[in-house]
N, CA, C and O of each residue as an XYZ file, in Angstrom:
764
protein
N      95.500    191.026    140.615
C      95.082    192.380    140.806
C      96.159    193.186    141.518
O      96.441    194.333    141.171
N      96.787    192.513    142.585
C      98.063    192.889    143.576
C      99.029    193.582    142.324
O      99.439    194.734    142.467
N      99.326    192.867    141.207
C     100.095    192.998    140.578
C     100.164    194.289    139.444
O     101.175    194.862    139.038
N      98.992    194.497    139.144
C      98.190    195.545    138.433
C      98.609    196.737    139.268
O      99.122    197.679    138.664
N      98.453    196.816    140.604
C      98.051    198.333    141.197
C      99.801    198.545    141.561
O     100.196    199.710    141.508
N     100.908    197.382    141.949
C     102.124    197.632    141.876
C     102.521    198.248    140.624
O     103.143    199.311    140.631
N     102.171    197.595    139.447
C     102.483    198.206    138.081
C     102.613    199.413    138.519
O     103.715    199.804    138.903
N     101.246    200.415    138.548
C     100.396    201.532    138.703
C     101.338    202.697    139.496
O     101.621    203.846    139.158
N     101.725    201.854    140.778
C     102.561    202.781    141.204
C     103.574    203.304    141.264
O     104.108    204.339    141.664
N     103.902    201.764    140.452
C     106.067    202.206    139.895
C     106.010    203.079    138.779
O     106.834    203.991    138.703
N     105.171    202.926    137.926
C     104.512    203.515    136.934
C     104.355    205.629    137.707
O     105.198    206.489    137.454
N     103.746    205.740    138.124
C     103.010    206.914    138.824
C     104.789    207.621    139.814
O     105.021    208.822    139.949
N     105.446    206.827    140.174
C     106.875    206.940    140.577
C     107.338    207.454    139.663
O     107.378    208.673    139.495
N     107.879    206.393    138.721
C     108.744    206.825    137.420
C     108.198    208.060    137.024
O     108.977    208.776    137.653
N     107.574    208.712    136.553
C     106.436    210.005    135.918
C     106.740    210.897    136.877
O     107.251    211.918    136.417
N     106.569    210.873    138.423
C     106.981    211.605    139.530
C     108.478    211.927    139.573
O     108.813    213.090    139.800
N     109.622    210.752    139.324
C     110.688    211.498    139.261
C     110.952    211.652    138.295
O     111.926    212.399    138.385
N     110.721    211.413    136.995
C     111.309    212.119    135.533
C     110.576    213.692    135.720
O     111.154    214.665    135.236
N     109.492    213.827    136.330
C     109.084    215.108    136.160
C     109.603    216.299    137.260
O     109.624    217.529    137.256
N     109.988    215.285    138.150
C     110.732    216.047    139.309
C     112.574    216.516    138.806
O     113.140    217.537    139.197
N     113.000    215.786    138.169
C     113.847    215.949    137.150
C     114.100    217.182    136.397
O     114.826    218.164    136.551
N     112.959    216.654    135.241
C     113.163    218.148    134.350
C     112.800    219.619    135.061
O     113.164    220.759    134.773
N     111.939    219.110    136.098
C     111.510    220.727    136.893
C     112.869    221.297    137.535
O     113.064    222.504    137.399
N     113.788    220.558    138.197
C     114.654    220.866    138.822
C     116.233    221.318    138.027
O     117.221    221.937    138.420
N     115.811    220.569    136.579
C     116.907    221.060    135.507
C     117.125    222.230    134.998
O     118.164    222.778    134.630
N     115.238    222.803    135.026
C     115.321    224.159    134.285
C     115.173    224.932    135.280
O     114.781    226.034    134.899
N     115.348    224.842    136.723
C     115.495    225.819    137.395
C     116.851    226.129    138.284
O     117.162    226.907    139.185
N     117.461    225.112    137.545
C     119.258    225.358    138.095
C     120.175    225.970    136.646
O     120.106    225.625    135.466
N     120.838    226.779    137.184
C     121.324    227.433    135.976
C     122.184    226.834    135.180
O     122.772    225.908    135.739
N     122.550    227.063    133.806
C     122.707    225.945    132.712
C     124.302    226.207    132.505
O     124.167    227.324    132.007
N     125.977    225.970    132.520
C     126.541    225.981    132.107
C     126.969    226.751    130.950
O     126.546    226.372    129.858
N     127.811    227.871    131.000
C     127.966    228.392    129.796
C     129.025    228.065    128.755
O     130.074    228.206    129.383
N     129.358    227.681    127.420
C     130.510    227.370    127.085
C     131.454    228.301    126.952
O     131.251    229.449    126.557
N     132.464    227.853    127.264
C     133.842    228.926    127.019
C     134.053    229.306    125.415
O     134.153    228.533    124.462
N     134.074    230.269    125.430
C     134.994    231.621    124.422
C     136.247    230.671    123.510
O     136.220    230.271    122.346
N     137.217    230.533    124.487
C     138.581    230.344    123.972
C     139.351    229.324    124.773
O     140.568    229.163    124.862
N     138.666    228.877    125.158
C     139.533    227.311    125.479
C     139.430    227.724    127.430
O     138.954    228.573    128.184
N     140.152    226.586    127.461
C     140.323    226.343    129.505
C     142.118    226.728    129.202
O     142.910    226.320    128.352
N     142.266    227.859    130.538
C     143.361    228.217    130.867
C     143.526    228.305    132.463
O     142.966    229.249    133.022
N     144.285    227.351    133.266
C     144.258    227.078    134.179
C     145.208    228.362    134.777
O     144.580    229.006    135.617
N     146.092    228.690    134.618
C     147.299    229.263    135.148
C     147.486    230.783    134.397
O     148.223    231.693    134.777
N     146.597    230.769    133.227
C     146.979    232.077    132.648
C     147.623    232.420    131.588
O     147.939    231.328    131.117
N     147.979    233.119    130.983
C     148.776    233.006    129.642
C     148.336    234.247    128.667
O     147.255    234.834    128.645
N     149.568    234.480    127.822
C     149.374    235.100    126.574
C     148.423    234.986    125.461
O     148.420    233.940    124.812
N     147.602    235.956    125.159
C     146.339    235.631    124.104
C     147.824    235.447    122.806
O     148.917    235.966    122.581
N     146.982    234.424    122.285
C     147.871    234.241    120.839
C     148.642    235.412    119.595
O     149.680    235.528    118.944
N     147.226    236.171    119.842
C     147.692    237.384    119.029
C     148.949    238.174    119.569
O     149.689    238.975    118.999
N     148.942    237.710    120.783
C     150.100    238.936    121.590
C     151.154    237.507    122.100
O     151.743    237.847    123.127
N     151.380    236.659    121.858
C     152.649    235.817    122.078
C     153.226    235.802    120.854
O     152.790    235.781    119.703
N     154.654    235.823    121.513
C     156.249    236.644    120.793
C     156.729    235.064    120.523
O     156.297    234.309    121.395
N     157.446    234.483    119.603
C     158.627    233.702    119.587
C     159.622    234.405    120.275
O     159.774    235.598    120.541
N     160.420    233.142    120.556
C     161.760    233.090    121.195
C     162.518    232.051    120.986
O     161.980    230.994    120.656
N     164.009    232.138    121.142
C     164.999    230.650    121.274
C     165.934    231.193    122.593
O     166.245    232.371    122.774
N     166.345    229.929    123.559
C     167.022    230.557    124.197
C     168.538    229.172    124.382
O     168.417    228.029    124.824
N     169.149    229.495    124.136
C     171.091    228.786    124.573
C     171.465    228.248    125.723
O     171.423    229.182    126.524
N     171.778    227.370    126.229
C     172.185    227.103    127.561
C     171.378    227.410    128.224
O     171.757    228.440    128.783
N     170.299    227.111    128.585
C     169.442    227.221    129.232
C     169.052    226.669    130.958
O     167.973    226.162    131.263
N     170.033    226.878    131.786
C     170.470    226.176    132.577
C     170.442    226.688    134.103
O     171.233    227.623    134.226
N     169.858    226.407    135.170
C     169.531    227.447    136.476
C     171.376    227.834    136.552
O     172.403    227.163    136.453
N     171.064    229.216    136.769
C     172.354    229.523    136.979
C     173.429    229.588    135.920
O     174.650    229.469    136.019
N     172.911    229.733    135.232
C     174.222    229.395    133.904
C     174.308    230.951    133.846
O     173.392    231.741    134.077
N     176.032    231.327    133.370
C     176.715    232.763    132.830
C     176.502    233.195    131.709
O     176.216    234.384    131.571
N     176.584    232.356    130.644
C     176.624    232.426    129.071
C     174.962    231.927    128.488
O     174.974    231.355    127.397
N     173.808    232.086    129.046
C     172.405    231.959    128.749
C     172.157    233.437    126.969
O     171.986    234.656    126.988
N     172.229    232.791    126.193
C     171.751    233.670    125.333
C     170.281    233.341    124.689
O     169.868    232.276    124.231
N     169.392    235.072    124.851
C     168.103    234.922    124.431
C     168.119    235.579    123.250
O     168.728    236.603    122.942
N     167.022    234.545    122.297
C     166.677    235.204    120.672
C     164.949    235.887    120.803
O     164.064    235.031    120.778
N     164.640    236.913    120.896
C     163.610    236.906    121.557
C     162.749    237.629    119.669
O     162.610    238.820    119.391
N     162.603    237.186    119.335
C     161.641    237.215    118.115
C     160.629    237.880    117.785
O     159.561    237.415    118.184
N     160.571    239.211    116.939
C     159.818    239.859    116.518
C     159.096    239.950    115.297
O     159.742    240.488    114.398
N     157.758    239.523    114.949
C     157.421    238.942    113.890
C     157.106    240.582    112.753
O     156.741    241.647    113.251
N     157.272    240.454    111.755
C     157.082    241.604    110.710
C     155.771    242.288    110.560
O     155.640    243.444    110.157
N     154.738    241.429    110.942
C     153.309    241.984    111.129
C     153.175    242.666    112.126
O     152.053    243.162    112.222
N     154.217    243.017    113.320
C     154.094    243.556    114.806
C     154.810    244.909    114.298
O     154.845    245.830    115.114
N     155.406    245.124    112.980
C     155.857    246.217    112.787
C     154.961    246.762    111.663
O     155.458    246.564    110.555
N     153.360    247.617    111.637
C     153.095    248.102    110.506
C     153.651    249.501    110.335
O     153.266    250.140    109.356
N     154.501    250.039    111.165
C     155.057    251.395    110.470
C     156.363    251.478    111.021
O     156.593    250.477    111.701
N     157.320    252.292    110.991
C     158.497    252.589    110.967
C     159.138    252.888    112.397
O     159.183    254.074    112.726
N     159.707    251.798    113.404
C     160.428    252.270    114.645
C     161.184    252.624    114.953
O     162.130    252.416    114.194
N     161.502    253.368    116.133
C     162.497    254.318    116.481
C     162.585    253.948    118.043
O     163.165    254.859    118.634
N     162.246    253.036    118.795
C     162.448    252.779    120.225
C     162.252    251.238    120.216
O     161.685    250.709    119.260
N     162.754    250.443    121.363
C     161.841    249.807    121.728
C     161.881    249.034    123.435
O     163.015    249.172    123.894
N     161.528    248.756    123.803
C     161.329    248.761    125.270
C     160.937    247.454    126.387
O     159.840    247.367    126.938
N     161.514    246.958    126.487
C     161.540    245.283    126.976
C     161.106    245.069    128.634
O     161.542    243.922    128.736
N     160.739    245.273    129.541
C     160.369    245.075    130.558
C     160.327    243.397    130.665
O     160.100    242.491    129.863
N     160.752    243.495    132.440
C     160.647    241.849    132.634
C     160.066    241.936    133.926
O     159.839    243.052    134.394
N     159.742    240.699    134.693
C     159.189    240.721    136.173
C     160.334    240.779    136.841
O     161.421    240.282    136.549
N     159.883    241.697    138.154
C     160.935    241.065    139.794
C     161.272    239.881    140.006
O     162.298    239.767    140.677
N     160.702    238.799    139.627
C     161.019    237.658    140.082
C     162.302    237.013    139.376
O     163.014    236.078    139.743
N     162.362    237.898    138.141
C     163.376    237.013    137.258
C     165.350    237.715    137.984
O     166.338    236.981    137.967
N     165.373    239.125    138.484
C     165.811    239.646    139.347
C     166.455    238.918    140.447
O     167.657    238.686    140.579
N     165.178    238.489    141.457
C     165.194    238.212    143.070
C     166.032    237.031    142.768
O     167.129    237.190    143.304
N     165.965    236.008    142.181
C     166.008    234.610    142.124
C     167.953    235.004    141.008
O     168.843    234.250    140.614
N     167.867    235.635    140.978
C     169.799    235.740    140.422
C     169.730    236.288    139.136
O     170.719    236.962    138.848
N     168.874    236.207    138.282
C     169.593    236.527    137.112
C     169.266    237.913    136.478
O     168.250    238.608    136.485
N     170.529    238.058    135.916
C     170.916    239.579    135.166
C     171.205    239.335    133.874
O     171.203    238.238    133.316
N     171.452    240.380    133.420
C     172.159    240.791    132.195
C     173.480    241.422    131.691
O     174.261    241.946    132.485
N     173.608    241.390    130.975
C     175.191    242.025    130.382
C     174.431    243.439    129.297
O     174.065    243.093    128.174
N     174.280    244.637    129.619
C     174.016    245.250    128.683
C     175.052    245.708    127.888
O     174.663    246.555    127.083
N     176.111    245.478    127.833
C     177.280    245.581    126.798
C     177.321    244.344    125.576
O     178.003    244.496    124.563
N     176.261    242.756    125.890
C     175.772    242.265    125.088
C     174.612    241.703    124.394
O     174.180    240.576    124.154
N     174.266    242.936    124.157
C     172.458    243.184    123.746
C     172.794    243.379    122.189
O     173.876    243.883    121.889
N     172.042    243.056    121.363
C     172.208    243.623    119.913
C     170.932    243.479    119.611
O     170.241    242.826    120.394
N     170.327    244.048    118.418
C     169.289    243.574    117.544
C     169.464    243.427    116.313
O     170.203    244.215    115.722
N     168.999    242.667    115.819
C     168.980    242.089    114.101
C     167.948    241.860    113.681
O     166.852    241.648    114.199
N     168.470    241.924    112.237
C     167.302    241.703    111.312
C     166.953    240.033    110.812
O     167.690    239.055    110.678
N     166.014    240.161    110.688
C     165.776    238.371    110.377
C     164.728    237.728    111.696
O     163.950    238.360    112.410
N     165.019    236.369    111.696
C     163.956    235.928    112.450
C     165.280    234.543    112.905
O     166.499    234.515    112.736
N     164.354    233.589    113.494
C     165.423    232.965    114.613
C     166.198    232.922    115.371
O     165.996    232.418    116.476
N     167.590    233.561    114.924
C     169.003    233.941    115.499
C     169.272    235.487    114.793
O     170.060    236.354    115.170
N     168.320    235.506    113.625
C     168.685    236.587    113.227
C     169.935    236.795    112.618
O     170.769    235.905    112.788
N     170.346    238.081    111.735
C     171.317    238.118    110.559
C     171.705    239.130    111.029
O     172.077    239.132    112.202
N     171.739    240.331    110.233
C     172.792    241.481    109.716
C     172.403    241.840    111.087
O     171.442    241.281    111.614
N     173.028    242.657    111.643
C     173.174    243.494    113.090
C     172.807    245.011    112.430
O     173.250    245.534    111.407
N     171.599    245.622    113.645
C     171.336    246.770    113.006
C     171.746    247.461    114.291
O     171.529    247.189    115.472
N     172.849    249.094    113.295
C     173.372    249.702    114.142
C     172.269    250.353    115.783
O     171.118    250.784    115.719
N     172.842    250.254    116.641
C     172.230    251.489    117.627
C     172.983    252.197    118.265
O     174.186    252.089    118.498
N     171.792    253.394    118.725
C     172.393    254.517    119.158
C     172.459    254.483    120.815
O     173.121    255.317    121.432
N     171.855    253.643    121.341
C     172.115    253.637    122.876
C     171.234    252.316    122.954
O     170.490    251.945    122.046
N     171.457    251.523    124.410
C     171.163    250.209    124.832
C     171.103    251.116    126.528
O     171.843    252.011    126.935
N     169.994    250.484    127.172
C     170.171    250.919    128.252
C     169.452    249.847    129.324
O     168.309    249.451    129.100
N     170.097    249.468    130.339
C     169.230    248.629    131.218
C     169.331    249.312    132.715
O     170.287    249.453    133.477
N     167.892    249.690    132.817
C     167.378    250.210    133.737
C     166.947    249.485    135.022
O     165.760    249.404    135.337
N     167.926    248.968    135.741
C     167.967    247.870    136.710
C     166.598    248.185    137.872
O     166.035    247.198    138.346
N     166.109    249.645    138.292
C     165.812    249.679    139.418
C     164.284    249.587    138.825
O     163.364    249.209    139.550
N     164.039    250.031    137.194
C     162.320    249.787    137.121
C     162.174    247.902    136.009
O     161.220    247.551    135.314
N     162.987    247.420    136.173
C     163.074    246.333    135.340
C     162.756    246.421    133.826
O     161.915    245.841    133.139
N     163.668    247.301    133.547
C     163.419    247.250    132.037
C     164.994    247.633    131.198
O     166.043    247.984    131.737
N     164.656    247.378    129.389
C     165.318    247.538    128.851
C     165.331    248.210    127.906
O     164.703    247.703    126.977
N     165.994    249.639    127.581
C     165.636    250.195    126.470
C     166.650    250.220    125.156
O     167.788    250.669    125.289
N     166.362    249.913    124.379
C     167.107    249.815    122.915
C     166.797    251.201    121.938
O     165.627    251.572    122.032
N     167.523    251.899    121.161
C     167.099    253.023    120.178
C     168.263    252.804    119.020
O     169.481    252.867    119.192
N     167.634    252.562    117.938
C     168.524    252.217    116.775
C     168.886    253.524    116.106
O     168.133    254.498    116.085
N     169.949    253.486    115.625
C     170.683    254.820    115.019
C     169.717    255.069    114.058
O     169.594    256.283    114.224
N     168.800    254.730    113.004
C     167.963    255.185    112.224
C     166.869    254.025    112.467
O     166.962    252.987    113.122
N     165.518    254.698    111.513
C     164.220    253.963    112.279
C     164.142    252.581    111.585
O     164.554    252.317    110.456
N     163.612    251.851    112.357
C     163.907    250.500    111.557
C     162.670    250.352    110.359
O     161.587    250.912    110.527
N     162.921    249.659    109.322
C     161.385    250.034    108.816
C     160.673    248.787    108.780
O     161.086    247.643    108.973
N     159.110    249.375    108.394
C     157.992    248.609    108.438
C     158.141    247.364    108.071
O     159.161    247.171    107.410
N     157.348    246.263    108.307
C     157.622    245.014    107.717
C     159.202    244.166    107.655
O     159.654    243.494    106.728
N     159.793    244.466    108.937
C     161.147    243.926    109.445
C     160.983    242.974    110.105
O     160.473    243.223    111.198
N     161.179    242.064    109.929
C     161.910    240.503    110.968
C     162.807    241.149    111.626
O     163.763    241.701    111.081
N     162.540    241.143    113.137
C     163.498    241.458    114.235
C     163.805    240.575    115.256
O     162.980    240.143    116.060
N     165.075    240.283    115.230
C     165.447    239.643    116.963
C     166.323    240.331    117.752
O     167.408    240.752    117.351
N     165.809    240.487    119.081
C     166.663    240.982    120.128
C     167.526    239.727    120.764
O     167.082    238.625    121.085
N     168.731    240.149    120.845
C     169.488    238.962    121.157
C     170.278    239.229    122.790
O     171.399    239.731    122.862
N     169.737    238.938    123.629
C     170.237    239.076    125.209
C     171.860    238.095    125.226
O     171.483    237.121    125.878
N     172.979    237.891    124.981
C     174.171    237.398    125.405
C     174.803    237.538    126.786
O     174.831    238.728    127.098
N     175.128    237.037    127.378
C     175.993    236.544    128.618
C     174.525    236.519    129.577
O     174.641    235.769    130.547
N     173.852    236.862    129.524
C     172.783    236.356    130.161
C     172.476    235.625    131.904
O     172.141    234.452    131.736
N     172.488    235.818    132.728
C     172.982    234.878    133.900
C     171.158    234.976    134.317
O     170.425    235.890    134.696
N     170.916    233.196    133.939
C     169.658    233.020    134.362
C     169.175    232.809    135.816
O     170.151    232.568    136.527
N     168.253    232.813    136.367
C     168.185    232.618    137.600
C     168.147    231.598    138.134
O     167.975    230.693    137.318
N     168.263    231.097    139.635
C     168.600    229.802    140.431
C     167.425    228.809    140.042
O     167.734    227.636    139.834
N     166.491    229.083    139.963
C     165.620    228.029    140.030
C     164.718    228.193    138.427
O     164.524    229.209    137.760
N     164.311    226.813    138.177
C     163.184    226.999    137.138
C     161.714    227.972    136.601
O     160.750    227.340    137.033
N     161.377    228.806    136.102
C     160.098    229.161    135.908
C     159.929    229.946    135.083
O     160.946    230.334    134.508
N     158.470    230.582    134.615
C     158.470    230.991    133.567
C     158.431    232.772    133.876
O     157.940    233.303    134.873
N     158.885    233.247    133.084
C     159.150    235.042    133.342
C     158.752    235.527    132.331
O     159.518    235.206    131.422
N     157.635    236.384    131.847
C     157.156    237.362    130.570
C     157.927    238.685    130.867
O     157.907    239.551    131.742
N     158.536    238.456    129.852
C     158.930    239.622    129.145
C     157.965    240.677    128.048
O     158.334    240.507    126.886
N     157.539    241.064    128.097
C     156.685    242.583    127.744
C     157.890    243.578    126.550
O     159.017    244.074    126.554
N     156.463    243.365    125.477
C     157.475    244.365    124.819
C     156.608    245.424    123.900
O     155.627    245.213    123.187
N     157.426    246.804    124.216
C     156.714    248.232    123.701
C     157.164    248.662    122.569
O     158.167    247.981    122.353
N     157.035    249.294    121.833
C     157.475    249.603    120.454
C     157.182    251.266    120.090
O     155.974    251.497    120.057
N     157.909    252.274    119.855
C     157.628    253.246    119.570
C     157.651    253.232    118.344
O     158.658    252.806    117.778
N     156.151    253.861    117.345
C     156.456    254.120    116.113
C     157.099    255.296    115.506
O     157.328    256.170    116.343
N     157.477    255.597    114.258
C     157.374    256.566    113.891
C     156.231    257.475    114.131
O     155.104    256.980    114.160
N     156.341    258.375    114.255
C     155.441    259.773    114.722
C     154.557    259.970    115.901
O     153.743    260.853    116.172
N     154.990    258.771    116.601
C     154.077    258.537    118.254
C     154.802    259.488    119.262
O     155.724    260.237    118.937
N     154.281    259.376    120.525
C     155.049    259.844    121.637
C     155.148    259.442    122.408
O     155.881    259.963    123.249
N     154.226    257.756    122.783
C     154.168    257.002    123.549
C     154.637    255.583    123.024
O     154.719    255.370    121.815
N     154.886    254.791    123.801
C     155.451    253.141    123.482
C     153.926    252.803    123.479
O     153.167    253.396    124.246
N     153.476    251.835    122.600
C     152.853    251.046    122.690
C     152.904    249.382    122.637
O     153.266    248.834    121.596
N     152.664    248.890    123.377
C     152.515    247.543    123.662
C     152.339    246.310    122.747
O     151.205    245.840    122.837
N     153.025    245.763    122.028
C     153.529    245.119    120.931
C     152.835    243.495    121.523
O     151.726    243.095    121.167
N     153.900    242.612    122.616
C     153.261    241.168    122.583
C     154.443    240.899    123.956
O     155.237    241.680    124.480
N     154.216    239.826    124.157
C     154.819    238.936    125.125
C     155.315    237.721    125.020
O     154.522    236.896    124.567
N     156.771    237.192    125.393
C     157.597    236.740    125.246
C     157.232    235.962    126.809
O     157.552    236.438    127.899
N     156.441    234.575    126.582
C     156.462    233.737    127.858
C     157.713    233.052    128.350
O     157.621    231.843    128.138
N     159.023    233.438    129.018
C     159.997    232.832    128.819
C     160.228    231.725    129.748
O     160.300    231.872    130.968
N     160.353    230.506    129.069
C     160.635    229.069    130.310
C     161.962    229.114    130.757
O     162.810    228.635    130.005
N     162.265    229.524    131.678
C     164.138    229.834    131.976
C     164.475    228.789    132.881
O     163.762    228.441    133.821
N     165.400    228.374    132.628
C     166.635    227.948    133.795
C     166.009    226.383    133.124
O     165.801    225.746    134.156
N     165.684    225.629    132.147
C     165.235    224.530    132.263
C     165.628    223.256    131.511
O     164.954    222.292    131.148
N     167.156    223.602    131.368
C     168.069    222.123    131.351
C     168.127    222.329    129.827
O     168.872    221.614    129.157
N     167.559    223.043    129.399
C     167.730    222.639    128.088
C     167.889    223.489    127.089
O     167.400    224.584    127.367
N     168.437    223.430    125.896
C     168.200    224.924    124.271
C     166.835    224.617    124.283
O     166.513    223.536    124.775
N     165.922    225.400    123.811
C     164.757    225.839    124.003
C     164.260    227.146    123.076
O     164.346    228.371    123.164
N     163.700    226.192    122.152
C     162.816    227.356    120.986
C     160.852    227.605    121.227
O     159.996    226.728    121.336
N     160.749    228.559    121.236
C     158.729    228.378    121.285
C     158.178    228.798    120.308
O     156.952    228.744    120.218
């Protein structure tokens, strides 16, 4: 009989905490799933990350050349500017530029034919770079901006570069994609 009423109560237990359980499940709030994946640190939405290749890639290196890659779908109408911004940090930590070796081309990777421009300008004190091609480039162009002599900065990390695009018949730059750049990191380096 001892044995019966033990049943009874492990029994009457079990039922007590499975039910204490589910009561306490549906009144704690439920996990929502993510959208678009886990991003710990941050990053470029896909639609707006730029290819790039970059040369000597080395803390401190003189001769660092960047291919910074503009895909033909980022051009649906006809440009006449375009406008490169980078962070302070890429600055503080050493590295500059040569704006006497900036070009842009047509093509994709390293890019081909060199398209003429009418002024190159690097605007040291708001961190940016402005390019204006002697005529408008047109729609549906493979473009690379090609940064030469390049002097990357002392230490490793990553620096976005930001890039604006004036169309034909605008008056403002608008905001094209981003170029996550891994600098100074031992190595040639394509993304």
């Amino acid at each position: 009989m001892t044995s019966l009423k033990q049943s009874l109560k492990l029994a009457a237990l079990g039922l007590a905490a499975v039910a204490a359980a589910v009561g306490l499940s549906t009144a704690l709030p439920q996990p929502s799933q993510a959208q678009s994946g886990l991003t710990i640190f941050g990053g470029v939405e896909a639609e707006y990350r730029l290819r790039y290749m970059i040369d000597f890639n080395y803390p401190f290196s003189t001769n660092s050349r960047y291919y910074l890659n503009i895909m033909r779908t980022k051009l649906p109408r006809d440009v006449i500017s375009l406008e490169i911004d980078y962070p302070d940090t890429f600055t503080e930590v050493g590295g500059r530029f040569d704006p006497n070796a900036i070009e842009l081309r047509k093509g994709d990777w390293r890019g081909g034919e060199v398209i003429p421009v009418k002024a190159i300008d690097w605007i040291q004190d708001e961190n940016r770079i402005e390019i204006i091609p002697e005529q408008p480039i047109e729609a549906n162009t493979d473009l690379v901006v090609v940064l030469s002599n390049v002097r990357n900065p002392r230490r490793y990390g990553y620096h976005y570069f930001n890039l604006r695009m004036m169309y034909q018949g605008d008056v403002v730059n608008q905001y094209t994609g981003t170029w996550p750049l891994e600098v100074a990191s031992d190595s040639n380096q394509s993304r």
